[in-house]
Coordinates of C-alpha atoms and ligand atoms in Angstrom, one line a residue:
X1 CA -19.6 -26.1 1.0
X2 CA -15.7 -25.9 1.6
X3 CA -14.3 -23.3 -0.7
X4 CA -10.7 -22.0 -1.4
X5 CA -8.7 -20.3 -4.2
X6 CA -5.4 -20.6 -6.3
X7 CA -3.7 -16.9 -7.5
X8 CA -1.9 -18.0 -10.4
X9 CA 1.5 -15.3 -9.4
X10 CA 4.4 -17.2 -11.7
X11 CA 4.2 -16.0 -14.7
X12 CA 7.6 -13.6 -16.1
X13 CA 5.7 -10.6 -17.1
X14 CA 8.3 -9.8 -19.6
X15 CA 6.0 -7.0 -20.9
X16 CA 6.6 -5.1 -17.6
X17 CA 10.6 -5.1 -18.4
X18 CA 11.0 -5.1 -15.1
X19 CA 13.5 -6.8 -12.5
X20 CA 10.6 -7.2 -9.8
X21 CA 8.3 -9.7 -10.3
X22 CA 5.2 -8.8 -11.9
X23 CA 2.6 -9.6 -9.3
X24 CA 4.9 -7.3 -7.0
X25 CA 4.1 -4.1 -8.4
X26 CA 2.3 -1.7 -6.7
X27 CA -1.1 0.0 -7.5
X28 CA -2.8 2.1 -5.1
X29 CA 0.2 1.5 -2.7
X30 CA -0.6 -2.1 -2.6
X31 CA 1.1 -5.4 -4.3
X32 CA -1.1 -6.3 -7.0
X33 CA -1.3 -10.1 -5.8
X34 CA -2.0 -8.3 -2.0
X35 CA -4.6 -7.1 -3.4
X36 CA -6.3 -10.3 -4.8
X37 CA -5.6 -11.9 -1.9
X38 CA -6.9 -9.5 0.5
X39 CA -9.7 -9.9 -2.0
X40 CA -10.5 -13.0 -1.5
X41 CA -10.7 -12.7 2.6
X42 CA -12.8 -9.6 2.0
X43 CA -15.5 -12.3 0.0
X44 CA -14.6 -15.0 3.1
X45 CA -12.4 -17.6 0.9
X46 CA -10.0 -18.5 3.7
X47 CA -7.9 -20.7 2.3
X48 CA -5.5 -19.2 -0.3
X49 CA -2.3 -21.0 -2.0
X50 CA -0.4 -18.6 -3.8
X51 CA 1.8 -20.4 -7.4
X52 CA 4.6 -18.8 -7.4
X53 CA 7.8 -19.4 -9.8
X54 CA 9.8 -16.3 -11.2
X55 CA 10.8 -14.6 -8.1
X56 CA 9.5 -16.8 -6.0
X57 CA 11.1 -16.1 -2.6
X58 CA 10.5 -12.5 -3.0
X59 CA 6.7 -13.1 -3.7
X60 CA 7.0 -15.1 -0.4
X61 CA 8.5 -12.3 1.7
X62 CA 5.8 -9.6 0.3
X63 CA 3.2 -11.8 1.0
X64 CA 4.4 -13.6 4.2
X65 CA 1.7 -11.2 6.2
X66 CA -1.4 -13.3 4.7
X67 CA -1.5 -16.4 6.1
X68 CA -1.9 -18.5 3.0
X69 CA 0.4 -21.1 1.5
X70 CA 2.5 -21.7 -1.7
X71 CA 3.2 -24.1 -4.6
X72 CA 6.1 -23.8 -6.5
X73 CA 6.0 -24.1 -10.6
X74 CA 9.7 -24.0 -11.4
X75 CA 9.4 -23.4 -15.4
X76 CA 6.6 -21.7 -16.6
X77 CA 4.7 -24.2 -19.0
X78 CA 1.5 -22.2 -19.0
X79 CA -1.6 -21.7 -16.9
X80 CA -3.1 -25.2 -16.9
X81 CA 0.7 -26.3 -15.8
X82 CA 0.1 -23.7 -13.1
X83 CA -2.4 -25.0 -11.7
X84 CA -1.2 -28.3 -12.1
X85 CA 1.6 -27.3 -9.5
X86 CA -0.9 -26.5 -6.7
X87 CA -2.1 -30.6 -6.8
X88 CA -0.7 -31.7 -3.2
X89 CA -2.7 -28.4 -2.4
X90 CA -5.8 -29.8 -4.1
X91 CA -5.7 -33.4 -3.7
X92 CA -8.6 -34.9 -1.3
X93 CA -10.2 -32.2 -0.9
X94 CA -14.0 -31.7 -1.6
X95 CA -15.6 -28.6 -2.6
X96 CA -15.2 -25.5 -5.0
X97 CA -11.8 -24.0 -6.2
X98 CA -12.0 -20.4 -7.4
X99 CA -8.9 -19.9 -10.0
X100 CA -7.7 -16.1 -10.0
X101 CA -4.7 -14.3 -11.6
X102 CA -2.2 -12.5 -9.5
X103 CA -1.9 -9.5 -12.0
X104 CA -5.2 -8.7 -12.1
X105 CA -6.6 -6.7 -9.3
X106 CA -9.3 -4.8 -10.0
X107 CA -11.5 -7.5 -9.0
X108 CA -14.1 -6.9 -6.6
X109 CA -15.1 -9.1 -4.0
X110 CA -18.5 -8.6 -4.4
X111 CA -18.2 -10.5 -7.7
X112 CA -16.1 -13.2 -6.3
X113 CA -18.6 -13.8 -4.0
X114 CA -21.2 -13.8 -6.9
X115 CA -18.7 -16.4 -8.5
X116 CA -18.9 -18.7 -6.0
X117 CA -22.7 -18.5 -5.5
X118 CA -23.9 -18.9 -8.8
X119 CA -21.4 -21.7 -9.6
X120 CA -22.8 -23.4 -6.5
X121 CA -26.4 -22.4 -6.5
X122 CA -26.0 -23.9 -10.4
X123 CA -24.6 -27.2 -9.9
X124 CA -21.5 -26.1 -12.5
X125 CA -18.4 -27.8 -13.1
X126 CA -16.8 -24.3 -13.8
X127 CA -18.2 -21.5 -14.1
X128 CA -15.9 -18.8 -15.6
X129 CA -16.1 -14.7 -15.9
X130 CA -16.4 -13.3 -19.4
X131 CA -17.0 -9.4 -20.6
X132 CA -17.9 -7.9 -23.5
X133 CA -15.1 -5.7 -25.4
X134 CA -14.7 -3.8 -28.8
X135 CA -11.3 -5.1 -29.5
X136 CA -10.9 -8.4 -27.7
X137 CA -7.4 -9.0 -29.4
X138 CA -5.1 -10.9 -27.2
X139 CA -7.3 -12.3 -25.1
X140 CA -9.4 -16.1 -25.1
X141 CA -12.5 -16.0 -26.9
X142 CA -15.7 -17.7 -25.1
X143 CA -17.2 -19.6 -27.5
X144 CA -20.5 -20.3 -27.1
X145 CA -23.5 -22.2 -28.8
X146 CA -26.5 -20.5 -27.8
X147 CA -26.2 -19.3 -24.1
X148 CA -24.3 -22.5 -23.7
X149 CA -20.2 -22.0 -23.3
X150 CA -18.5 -24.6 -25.3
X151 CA -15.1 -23.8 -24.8
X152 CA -12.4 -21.6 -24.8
X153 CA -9.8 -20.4 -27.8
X154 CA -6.7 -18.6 -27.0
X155 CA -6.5 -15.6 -29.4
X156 CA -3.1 -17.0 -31.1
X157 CA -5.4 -20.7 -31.6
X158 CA -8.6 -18.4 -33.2
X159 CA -10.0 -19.2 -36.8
X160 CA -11.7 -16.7 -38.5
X161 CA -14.7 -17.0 -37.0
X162 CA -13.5 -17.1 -33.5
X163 CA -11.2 -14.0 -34.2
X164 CA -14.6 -12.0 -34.7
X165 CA -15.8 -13.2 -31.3
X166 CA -15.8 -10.3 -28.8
X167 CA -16.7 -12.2 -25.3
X168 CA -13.4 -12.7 -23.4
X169 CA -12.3 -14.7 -21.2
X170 CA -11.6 -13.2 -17.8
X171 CA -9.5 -15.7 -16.9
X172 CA -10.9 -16.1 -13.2
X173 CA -13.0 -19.1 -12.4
X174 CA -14.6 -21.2 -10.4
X175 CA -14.2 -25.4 -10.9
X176 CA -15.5 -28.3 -8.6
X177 CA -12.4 -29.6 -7.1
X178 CA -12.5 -32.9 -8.4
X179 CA -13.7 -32.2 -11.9
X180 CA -10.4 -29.9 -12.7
X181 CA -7.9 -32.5 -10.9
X182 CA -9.5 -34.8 -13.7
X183 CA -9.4 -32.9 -16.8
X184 CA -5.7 -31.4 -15.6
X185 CA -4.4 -34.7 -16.7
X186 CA -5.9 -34.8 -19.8
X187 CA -4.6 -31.2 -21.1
X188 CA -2.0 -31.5 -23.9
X189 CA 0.3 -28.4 -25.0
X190 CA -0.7 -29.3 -28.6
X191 CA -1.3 -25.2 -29.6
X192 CA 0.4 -22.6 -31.3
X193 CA 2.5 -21.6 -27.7
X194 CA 3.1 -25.0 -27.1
X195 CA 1.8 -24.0 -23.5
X196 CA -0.7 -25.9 -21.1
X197 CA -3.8 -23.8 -21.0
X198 CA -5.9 -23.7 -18.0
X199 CA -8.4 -22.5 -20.5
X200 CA -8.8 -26.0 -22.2
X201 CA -10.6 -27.4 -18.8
X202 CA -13.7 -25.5 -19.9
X203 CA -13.5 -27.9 -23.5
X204 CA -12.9 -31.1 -21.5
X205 CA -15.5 -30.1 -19.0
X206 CA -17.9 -29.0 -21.6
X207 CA -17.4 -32.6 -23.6
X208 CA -17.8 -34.8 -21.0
X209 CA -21.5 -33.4 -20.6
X210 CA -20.7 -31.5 -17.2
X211 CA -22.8 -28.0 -16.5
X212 CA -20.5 -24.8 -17.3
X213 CA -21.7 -21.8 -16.3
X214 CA -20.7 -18.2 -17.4
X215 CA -21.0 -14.9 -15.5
X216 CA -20.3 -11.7 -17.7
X217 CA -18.9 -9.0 -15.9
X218 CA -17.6 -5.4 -16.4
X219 CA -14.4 -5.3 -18.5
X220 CA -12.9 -2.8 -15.8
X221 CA -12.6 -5.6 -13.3
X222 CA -11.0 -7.8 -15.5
X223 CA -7.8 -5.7 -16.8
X224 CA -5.0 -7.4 -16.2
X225 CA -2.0 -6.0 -16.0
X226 CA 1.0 -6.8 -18.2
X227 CA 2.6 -3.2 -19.3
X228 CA 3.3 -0.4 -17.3
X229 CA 0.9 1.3 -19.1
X230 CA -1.6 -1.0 -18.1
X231 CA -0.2 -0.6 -14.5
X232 CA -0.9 3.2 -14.8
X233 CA -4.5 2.2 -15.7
X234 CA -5.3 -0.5 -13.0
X235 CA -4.0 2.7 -10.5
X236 CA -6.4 5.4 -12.2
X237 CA -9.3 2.6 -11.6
X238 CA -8.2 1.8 -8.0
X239 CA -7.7 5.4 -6.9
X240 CA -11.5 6.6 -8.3
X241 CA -12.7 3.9 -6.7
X242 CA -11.1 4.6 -3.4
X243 CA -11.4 8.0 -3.3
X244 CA -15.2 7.6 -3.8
X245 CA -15.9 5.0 -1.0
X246 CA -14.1 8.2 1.4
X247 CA -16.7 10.3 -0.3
X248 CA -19.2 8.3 0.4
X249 CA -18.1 8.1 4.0
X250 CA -18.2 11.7 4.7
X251 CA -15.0 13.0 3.3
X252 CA -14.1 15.8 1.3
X253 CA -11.9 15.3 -1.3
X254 CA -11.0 18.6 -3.3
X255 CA -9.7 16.9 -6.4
X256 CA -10.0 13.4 -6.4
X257 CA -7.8 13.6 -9.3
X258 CA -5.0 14.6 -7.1
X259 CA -5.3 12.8 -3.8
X260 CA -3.5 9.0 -3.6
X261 CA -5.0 7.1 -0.9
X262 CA -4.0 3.7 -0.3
X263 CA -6.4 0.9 -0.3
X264 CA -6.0 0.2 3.2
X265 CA -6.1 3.6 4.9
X266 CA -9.3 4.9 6.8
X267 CA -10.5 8.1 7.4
X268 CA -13.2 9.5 9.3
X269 CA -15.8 11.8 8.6
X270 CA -16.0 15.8 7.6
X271 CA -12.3 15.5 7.4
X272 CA -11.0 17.2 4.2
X273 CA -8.3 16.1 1.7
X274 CA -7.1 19.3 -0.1
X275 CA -4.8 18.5 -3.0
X276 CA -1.9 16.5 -3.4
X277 CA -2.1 14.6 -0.5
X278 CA -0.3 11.0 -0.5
X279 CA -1.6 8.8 2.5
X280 CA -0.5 4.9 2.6
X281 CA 0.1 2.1 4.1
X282 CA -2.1 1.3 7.6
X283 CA -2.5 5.0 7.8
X284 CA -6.1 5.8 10.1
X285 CA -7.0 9.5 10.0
X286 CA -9.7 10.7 12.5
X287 CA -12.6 12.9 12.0
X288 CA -12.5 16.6 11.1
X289 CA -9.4 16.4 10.0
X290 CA -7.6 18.9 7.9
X291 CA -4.9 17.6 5.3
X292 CA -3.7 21.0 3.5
X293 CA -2.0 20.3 0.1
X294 CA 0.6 18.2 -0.6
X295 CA 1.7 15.9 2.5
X296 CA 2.6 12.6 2.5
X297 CA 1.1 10.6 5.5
X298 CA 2.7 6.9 5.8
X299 CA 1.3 3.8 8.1
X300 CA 0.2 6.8 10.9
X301 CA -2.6 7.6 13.1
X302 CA -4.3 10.8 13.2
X303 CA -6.6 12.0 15.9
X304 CA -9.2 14.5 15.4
X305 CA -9.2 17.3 14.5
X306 CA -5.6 17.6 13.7
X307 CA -4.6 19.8 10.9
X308 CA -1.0 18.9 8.9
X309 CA -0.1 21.2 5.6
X310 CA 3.2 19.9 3.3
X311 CA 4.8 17.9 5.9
X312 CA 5.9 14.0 6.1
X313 CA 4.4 11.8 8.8
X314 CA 5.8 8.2 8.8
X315 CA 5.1 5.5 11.2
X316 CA 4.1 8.0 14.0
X317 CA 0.8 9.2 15.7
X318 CA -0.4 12.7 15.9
X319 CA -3.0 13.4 18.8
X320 CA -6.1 15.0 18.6
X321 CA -6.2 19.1 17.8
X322 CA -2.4 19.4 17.0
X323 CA -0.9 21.2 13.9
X324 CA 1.8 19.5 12.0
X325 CA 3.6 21.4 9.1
X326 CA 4.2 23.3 7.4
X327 CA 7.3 21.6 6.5
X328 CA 7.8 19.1 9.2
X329 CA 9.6 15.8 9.2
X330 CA 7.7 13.3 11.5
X331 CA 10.0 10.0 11.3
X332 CA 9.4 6.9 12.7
X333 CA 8.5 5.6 15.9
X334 CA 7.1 9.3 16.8
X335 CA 4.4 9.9 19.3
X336 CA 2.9 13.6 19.2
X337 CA 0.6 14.2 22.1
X338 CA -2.9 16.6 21.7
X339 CA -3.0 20.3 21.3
X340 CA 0.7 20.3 20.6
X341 CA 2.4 22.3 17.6
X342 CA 5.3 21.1 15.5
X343 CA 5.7 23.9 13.4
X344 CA 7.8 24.6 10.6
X345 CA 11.5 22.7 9.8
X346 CA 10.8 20.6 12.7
X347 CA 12.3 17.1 12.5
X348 CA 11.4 14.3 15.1
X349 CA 12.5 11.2 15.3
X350 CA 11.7 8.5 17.4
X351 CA 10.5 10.7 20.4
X352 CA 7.8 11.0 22.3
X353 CA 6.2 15.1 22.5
X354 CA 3.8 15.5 25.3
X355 CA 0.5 17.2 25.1
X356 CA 0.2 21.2 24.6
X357 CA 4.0 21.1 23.4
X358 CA 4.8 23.3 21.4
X359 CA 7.8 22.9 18.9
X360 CA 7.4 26.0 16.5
X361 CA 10.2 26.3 14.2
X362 CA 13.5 24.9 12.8
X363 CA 13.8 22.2 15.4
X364 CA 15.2 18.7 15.8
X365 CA 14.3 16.2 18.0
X366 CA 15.7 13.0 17.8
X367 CA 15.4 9.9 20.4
X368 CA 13.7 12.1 23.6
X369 CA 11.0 12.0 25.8
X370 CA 9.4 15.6 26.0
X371 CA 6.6 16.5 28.7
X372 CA 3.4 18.6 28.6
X373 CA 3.2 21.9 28.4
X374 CA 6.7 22.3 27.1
X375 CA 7.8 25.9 24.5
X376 CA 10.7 24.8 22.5
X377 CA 12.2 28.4 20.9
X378 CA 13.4 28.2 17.4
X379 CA 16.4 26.1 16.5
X380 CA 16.6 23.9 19.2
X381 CA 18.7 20.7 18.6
X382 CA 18.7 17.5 20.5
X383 CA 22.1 16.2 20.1
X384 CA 21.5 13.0 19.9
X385 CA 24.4 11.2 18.2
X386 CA 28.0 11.0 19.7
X387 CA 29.4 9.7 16.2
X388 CA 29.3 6.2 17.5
X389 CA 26.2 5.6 19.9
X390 CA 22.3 7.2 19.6
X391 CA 21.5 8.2 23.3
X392 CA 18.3 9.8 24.3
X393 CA 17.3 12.7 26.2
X394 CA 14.6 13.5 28.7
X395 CA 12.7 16.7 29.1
X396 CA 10.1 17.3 31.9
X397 CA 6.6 18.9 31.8
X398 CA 6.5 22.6 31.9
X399 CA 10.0 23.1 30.5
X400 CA 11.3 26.4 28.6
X401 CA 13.7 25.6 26.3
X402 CA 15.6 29.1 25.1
X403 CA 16.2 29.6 21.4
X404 CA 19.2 28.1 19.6
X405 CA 20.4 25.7 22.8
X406 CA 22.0 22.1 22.1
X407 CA 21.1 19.7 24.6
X408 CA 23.9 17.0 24.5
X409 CA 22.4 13.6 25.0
X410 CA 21.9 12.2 27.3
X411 CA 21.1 14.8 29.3
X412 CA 17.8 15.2 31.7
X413 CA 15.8 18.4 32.1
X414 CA 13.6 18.6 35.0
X415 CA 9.6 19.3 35.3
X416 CA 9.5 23.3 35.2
X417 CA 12.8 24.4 34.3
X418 CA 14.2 27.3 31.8
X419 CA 17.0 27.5 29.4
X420 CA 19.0 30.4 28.2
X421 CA 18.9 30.8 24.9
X422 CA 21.9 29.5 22.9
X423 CA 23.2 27.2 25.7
X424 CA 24.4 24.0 25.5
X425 CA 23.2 21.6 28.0
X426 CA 25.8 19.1 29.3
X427 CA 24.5 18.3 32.6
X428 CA 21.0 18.0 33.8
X429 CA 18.9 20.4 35.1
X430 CA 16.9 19.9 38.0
X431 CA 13.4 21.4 39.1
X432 CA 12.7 24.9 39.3
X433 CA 16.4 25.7 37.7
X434 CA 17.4 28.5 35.2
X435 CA 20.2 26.6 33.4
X436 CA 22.6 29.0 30.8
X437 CA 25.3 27.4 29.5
X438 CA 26.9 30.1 27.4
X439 CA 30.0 32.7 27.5
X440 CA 29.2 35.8 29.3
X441 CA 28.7 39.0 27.2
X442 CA 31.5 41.6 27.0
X443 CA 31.3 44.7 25.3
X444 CA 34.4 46.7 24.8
X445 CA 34.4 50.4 24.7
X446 CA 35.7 52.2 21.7
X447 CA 37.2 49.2 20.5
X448 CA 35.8 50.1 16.6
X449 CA 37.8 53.7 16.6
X450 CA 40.9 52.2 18.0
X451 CA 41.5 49.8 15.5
X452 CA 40.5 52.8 12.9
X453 CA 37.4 50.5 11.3
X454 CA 35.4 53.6 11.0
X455 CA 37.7 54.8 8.3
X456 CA 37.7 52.0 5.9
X457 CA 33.6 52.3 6.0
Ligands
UD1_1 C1 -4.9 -15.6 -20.0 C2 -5.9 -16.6 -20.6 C3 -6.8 -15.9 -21.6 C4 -7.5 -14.7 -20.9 C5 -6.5 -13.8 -20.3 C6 -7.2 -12.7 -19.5 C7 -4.8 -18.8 -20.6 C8 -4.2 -19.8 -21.5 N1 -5.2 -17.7 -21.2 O1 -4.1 -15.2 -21.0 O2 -7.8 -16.8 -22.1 O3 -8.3 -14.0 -21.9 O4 -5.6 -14.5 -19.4 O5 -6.3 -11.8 -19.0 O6 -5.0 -19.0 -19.4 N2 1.0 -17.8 -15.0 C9 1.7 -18.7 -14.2 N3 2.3 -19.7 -14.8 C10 2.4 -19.9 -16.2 C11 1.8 -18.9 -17.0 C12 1.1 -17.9 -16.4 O7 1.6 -18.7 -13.0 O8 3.1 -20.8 -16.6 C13 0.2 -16.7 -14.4 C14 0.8 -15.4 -14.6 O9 1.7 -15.0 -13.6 C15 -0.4 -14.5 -14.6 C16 -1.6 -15.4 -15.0 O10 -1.1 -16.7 -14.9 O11 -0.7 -14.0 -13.3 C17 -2.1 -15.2 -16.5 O12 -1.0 -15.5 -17.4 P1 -0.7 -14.7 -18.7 O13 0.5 -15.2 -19.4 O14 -0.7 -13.2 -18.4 O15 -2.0 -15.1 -19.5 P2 -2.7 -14.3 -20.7 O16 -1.9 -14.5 -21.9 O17 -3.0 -12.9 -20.3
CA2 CA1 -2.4 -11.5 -18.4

């Protein structure tokens, strides 16, 4: 059976007070409508149009990755209006639409996948997600004769008796296609927010004698989030959860509470997370890994074995057995063979370290190509910027490069070559060459009594 989905991402969210669109905010390093989309391919729904409205081009651009396409609501009449919008999207087509909200992300794809079973196995019209909760206030009651669902009354539309109801209404759903292009059209806005309610499908439905089904589910995968509050909880939920699938995996986590990994990062086995670590993005972290506290690790690959300890890493890779940190700044575009060191106040940037390199202390290294087997002493800078162009500079395997030397860029330092410490490199140096670039020493005799310094002492 042909199967697709709507993420309803158009609403305001005035309750966030925010000048980014709701669905645009970030738990677990992740836009929240990314993450119900990449929901939805996780449970094998490939076909994905996005309603978009209040910050529409931006929700584009953050989502332009996925594949899926769009339909525009222009002013925000409510969530049967919504889905209204996405009719050239639905129109001749055959099959089940599953109906999901863009600011709720906590939903697993396991129970979409449950969704669109039972709706199918069960011959359903709809078939929607409820939960049970102490205080349902706010939120569509799931009214109910029996086990049958009769309909659905927005909290602000509730009587007395429907007030006391505490079965929500998830707001996710699953309709045959042709049964909720029917019952769109006959949706009014005759209700206390004047709005089109999606919600009133499941009364039409239900009236016209079709089968609705109703799945209840754990409250915690229905939050949605509205408030940055609620935000704060969606990311407590997200983070357990991620943190325990690592777990699960094989890694140690010392404090769960205090590692942030992002939903798409992997990690491989006995590798251990010691506190305060931040790791995003597409970040892949090998096996026996050790992340000492508090580094933050951005769209990066680690190799095994590798051990990094309060230091940034940020679109780069890191090779298998090297030490990173403490302290260092590992900026974009950075490749860092195996067995190398970059020790302490090192910065690279865009450069290439070859394997068994060692960069040890208060170093930068910006736009170069460094061989194997290379000993940078401390304070080494690559001068890479002229004040108007970026030019890069090539160092060869087995290279020595003295403490406290520039090397002006460009500049190219042969295969097994030393440098003087506290030169600065202006021309190349070839193979097998001592290169010192720095004035001679001179010591003057008796030239502290002449003056008469002594005396002042
Ligand atoms: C909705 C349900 C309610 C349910 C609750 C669960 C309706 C009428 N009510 O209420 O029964 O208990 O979710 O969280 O559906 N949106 C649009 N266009 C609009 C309005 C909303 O795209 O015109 C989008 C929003 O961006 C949001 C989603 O639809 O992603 C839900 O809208 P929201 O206003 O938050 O609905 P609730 O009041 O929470
Ligand atoms: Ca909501």
């Amino acid at each position: 059976m042909y199967k697709c989905s709507l993420i309803l991402a158009a609403g305001q969210g005035k309750r966030i007070k925010s000048d980014l669109p709701k669905v645009l905010h970030k738990v677990a390093g992740k836009e929240m409508v990314n993450h119900v989309i990449d929901t939805m391919r996780k449970a094998s729904i490939e076909d994905i149009n996005v309603i978009i409205g209040k910050g529409a081009e931006l929700v584009k651009e953050k989502t332009a990755s996925r594949n899926i396409s769009y339909s525009l609501q222009e002013e925000q009449l409510g969530t049967g209006h919504a889905v209204k919008c996405a009719i050239d999207f639905l129109k001749g087509k055959k099959g089940v639409v599953g109906v999901f909200a863009g600011d709720a992300p906590l939903i697993k794809s396991e129970t979409v996948e449950k969704l669109f079973d039972l709706h199918v196995s069960g011959n359903n019209a709809a078939t929607l997600l409820t939960s049970i909760v102490e205080d349902p206030t706010g939120y569509g009651r799931v009214v109910r004769n029996g086990d049958d669902v009769l309909k659905i009354v927005e909290h602000k539309d509730c009587n007395e008796e429907e007030l006391k109801i505490n079965e929500m209404n998830a707001a996710i759903y699953c309709f045959d296609i042709e049964s909720l292009l029917n019952s769109l059209e006959k949706l009014s806005n005759d209700n206390n927010q004047g709005e089109y309610y999606l919600t009133d499908v499941i009364g039409i439905l239900k009236e016209e004698g079709k089968k609705v089904g109703a799945i209840e589910i754990d409250y915690e995968e229905t939050i949605g989030v509205n408030s940055r509050v609620q935000l704060a909880e969606a990311e407590e939920i997200l983070r357990q959860r991620i943190n325990l699938k690592h777990m699960e995996n094989g890694v140690t986590i010392i404090d769960p509470r205090s590692t942030y990994i992002g939903d798409d990062v992997e990690i491989g086995k006995d590798t251990i997370i010691y506190p305060g670590n931040v790791i995003e993005g597409n970040t892949k972290i090998g096996e026996g890994v050790t992340l000492y506290p508090n580094s933050r690790i951005v769209n990066s690959i680690i190799l095994n074995n590798v051990e990094i300890q309060s230091s940034v890493i940020i679109d780069s890779k890191i090779g298998e057995s090297t030490t990173v940190g403490p302290f260092a700044y590992i900026r974009p575009e950075s490749v860092i063979g195996d067995n190398a060191r970059i020790g302490d106040f090192v910065e690279i940037k865009k450069s290439t370290i070859g394997n068994n390199t060692k960069v040890s202390h208060l170093t930068y290294i910006g736009d170069a190509k460094v061989g194997e087997n290379c000993n940078f002493g401390c304070g080494t800078v690559v001068v890479n910027y002229d004040g108007k162009d970026k030019h890069t500079t090539v160092i060869g395997n087995n290279s020595f490069i003295g403490c406290n030397t520039n090397l002006v860029s460009p500049v190219k330092v042969e295969d097994n070559t030393y440098i003087a410490a506290g030169s600065t490199i202006v021309n190349d140096v070839k193979e097998g060459e001592l290169a010192v670039a720095r004035a001679k020493q001179r010591n003057i005799e008796g030239w502290v009594s002449k003056r008469k310094l002594t005396d002042k002492k």
